[in-house]
């Protein structure tokens, strides 16, 4: 196994854990965002391992879908990061099986409409995509219903496999 290059302090981890699962995960996410400059591209991809990318992918997924759904997630450039990588498989390995299935369903819609979904557009055209891609609505609603459970499963997985996500230092 590759040695983890990302480090977080034990103190930061304890403080995050005191804030609950969101705070615990945020310690890692903040470090990944710092290391990548918040940009995911060919220069920054090698800076994180697959497990770290999966956690960062969940961060972007959750943030975008909770705010503006799959259309916003894709329009903001995260479609390839989520759907062209083994993100759904990683979520299954993290224990979030229903979420993984949801991602595979969303990928079908994404793959069938990718060109139009990713196309730059005006604000009006962007808003029209919500009507055009109503197929995402049920998936978004399902995610909203499971979000807390999914986040808890991910936090539990990270806690049980810390060395995959960061080297803990004093």
Coordinates of C-alpha atoms in Angstrom, one line a residue, residues 11-147:
X11 CA -5.5 17.6 17.7
X12 CA -7.4 18.7 14.5
X13 CA -8.9 15.3 14.2
X14 CA -10.1 15.3 17.9
X15 CA -11.5 18.8 17.5
X16 CA -13.3 17.8 14.3
X17 CA -14.7 14.6 15.9
X18 CA -16.1 16.6 18.8
X19 CA -18.2 18.5 16.3
X20 CA -19.7 15.3 15.0
X21 CA -19.3 13.3 11.7
X22 CA -19.4 16.4 9.5
X23 CA -16.6 18.1 11.5
X24 CA -14.6 14.9 11.5
X25 CA -14.8 14.5 7.7
X26 CA -14.2 18.2 7.2
X27 CA -10.7 17.9 8.7
X28 CA -9.7 15.6 5.9
X29 CA -11.6 17.6 3.2
X30 CA -10.0 20.9 4.3
X31 CA -6.6 19.3 3.9
X32 CA -7.4 17.9 0.5
X33 CA -8.7 21.3 -0.7
X34 CA -5.6 22.9 0.7
X35 CA -3.3 20.5 -1.1
X36 CA -5.2 20.7 -4.4
X37 CA -5.9 24.4 -4.2
X38 CA -9.6 23.4 -4.5
X39 CA -9.0 22.5 -8.1
X40 CA -9.2 19.0 -9.6
X41 CA -7.3 18.7 -12.8
X42 CA -4.4 16.7 -14.3
X43 CA -1.9 18.5 -12.2
X44 CA -3.7 18.0 -8.9
X45 CA -5.1 14.5 -9.4
X46 CA -1.8 12.8 -8.5
X47 CA -1.6 14.7 -5.2
X48 CA -4.3 12.5 -3.6
X49 CA -4.8 8.7 -3.6
X50 CA -8.0 7.0 -4.6
X51 CA -9.5 6.9 -1.2
X52 CA -8.9 10.6 -0.7
X53 CA -10.4 11.4 -4.1
X54 CA -13.5 9.4 -3.1
X55 CA -13.9 11.4 0.1
X56 CA -13.3 14.7 -1.8
X57 CA -15.7 13.6 -4.5
X58 CA -18.4 13.0 -1.8
X59 CA -17.7 16.5 -0.5
X60 CA -18.3 18.1 -3.9
X61 CA -21.2 15.8 -4.7
X62 CA -23.0 16.6 -1.4
X63 CA -22.3 20.3 -1.6
X64 CA -23.5 20.7 -5.2
X65 CA -26.5 18.3 -5.1
X66 CA -27.8 19.7 -1.8
X67 CA -27.6 23.2 -3.2
X68 CA -28.7 22.8 -6.8
X69 CA -29.0 19.1 -7.7
X70 CA -27.4 17.0 -10.4
X71 CA -27.7 19.7 -13.0
X72 CA -25.7 22.1 -10.9
X73 CA -23.1 19.4 -10.0
X74 CA -22.6 18.7 -13.7
X75 CA -22.7 22.4 -14.8
X76 CA -20.0 23.2 -12.3
X77 CA -17.7 20.7 -13.9
X78 CA -17.9 17.8 -11.5
X79 CA -19.7 15.3 -13.8
X80 CA -16.5 13.6 -15.0
X81 CA -15.0 13.6 -11.5
X82 CA -18.1 11.8 -10.2
X83 CA -19.2 9.7 -13.1
X84 CA -16.0 8.9 -15.0
X85 CA -14.2 7.6 -11.9
X86 CA -14.9 4.6 -9.7
X87 CA -16.7 6.9 -7.3
X88 CA -19.9 4.8 -7.1
X89 CA -17.8 1.7 -6.5
X90 CA -15.9 3.4 -3.7
X91 CA -19.2 4.5 -2.1
X92 CA -20.3 0.8 -2.1
X93 CA -16.9 -0.1 -0.5
X94 CA -17.5 2.6 2.1
X95 CA -20.8 0.8 3.0
X96 CA -23.2 3.2 1.3
X97 CA -24.7 0.6 -1.0
X98 CA -28.0 2.4 -1.7
X99 CA -26.1 5.6 -2.5
X100 CA -23.9 3.6 -4.9
X101 CA -27.0 2.3 -6.7
X102 CA -28.3 5.9 -6.9
X103 CA -25.1 7.0 -8.5
X104 CA -25.2 4.3 -11.1
X105 CA -28.8 5.4 -12.0
X106 CA -27.7 9.1 -12.3
X107 CA -24.7 8.0 -14.4
X108 CA -27.2 6.5 -17.0
X109 CA -28.9 9.9 -17.3
X110 CA -25.5 11.7 -17.4
X111 CA -24.0 9.4 -20.1
X112 CA -27.1 9.6 -22.3
X113 CA -27.2 13.5 -22.1
X114 CA -23.6 14.4 -21.3
X115 CA -22.9 16.8 -24.2
X116 CA -26.0 18.9 -23.4
X117 CA -25.6 18.7 -19.6
X118 CA -22.0 19.9 -19.8
X119 CA -22.5 22.6 -22.5
X120 CA -21.9 26.2 -21.4
X121 CA -25.2 28.0 -21.2
X122 CA -26.9 31.2 -20.2
X123 CA -28.8 31.4 -16.9
X124 CA -32.1 30.9 -18.7
X125 CA -30.7 27.8 -20.5
X126 CA -29.3 26.5 -17.2
X127 CA -32.7 26.9 -15.5
X128 CA -34.4 25.1 -18.4
X129 CA -32.2 22.1 -17.8
X130 CA -34.0 21.5 -14.5
X131 CA -37.2 20.9 -16.5
X132 CA -35.5 19.0 -19.3
X133 CA -33.8 16.6 -16.9
X134 CA -36.6 16.0 -14.4
X135 CA -35.3 12.4 -14.4
X136 CA -32.8 13.6 -11.8
X137 CA -35.6 14.8 -9.4
X138 CA -36.4 11.4 -7.9
X139 CA -32.7 10.7 -7.4
X140 CA -32.1 14.0 -5.7
X141 CA -35.0 13.4 -3.4
X142 CA -33.8 9.9 -2.6
X143 CA -30.3 11.3 -1.9
X144 CA -31.8 14.0 0.4
X145 CA -33.6 11.2 2.3
X146 CA -30.4 9.1 2.7
X147 CA -27.8 11.9 3.0

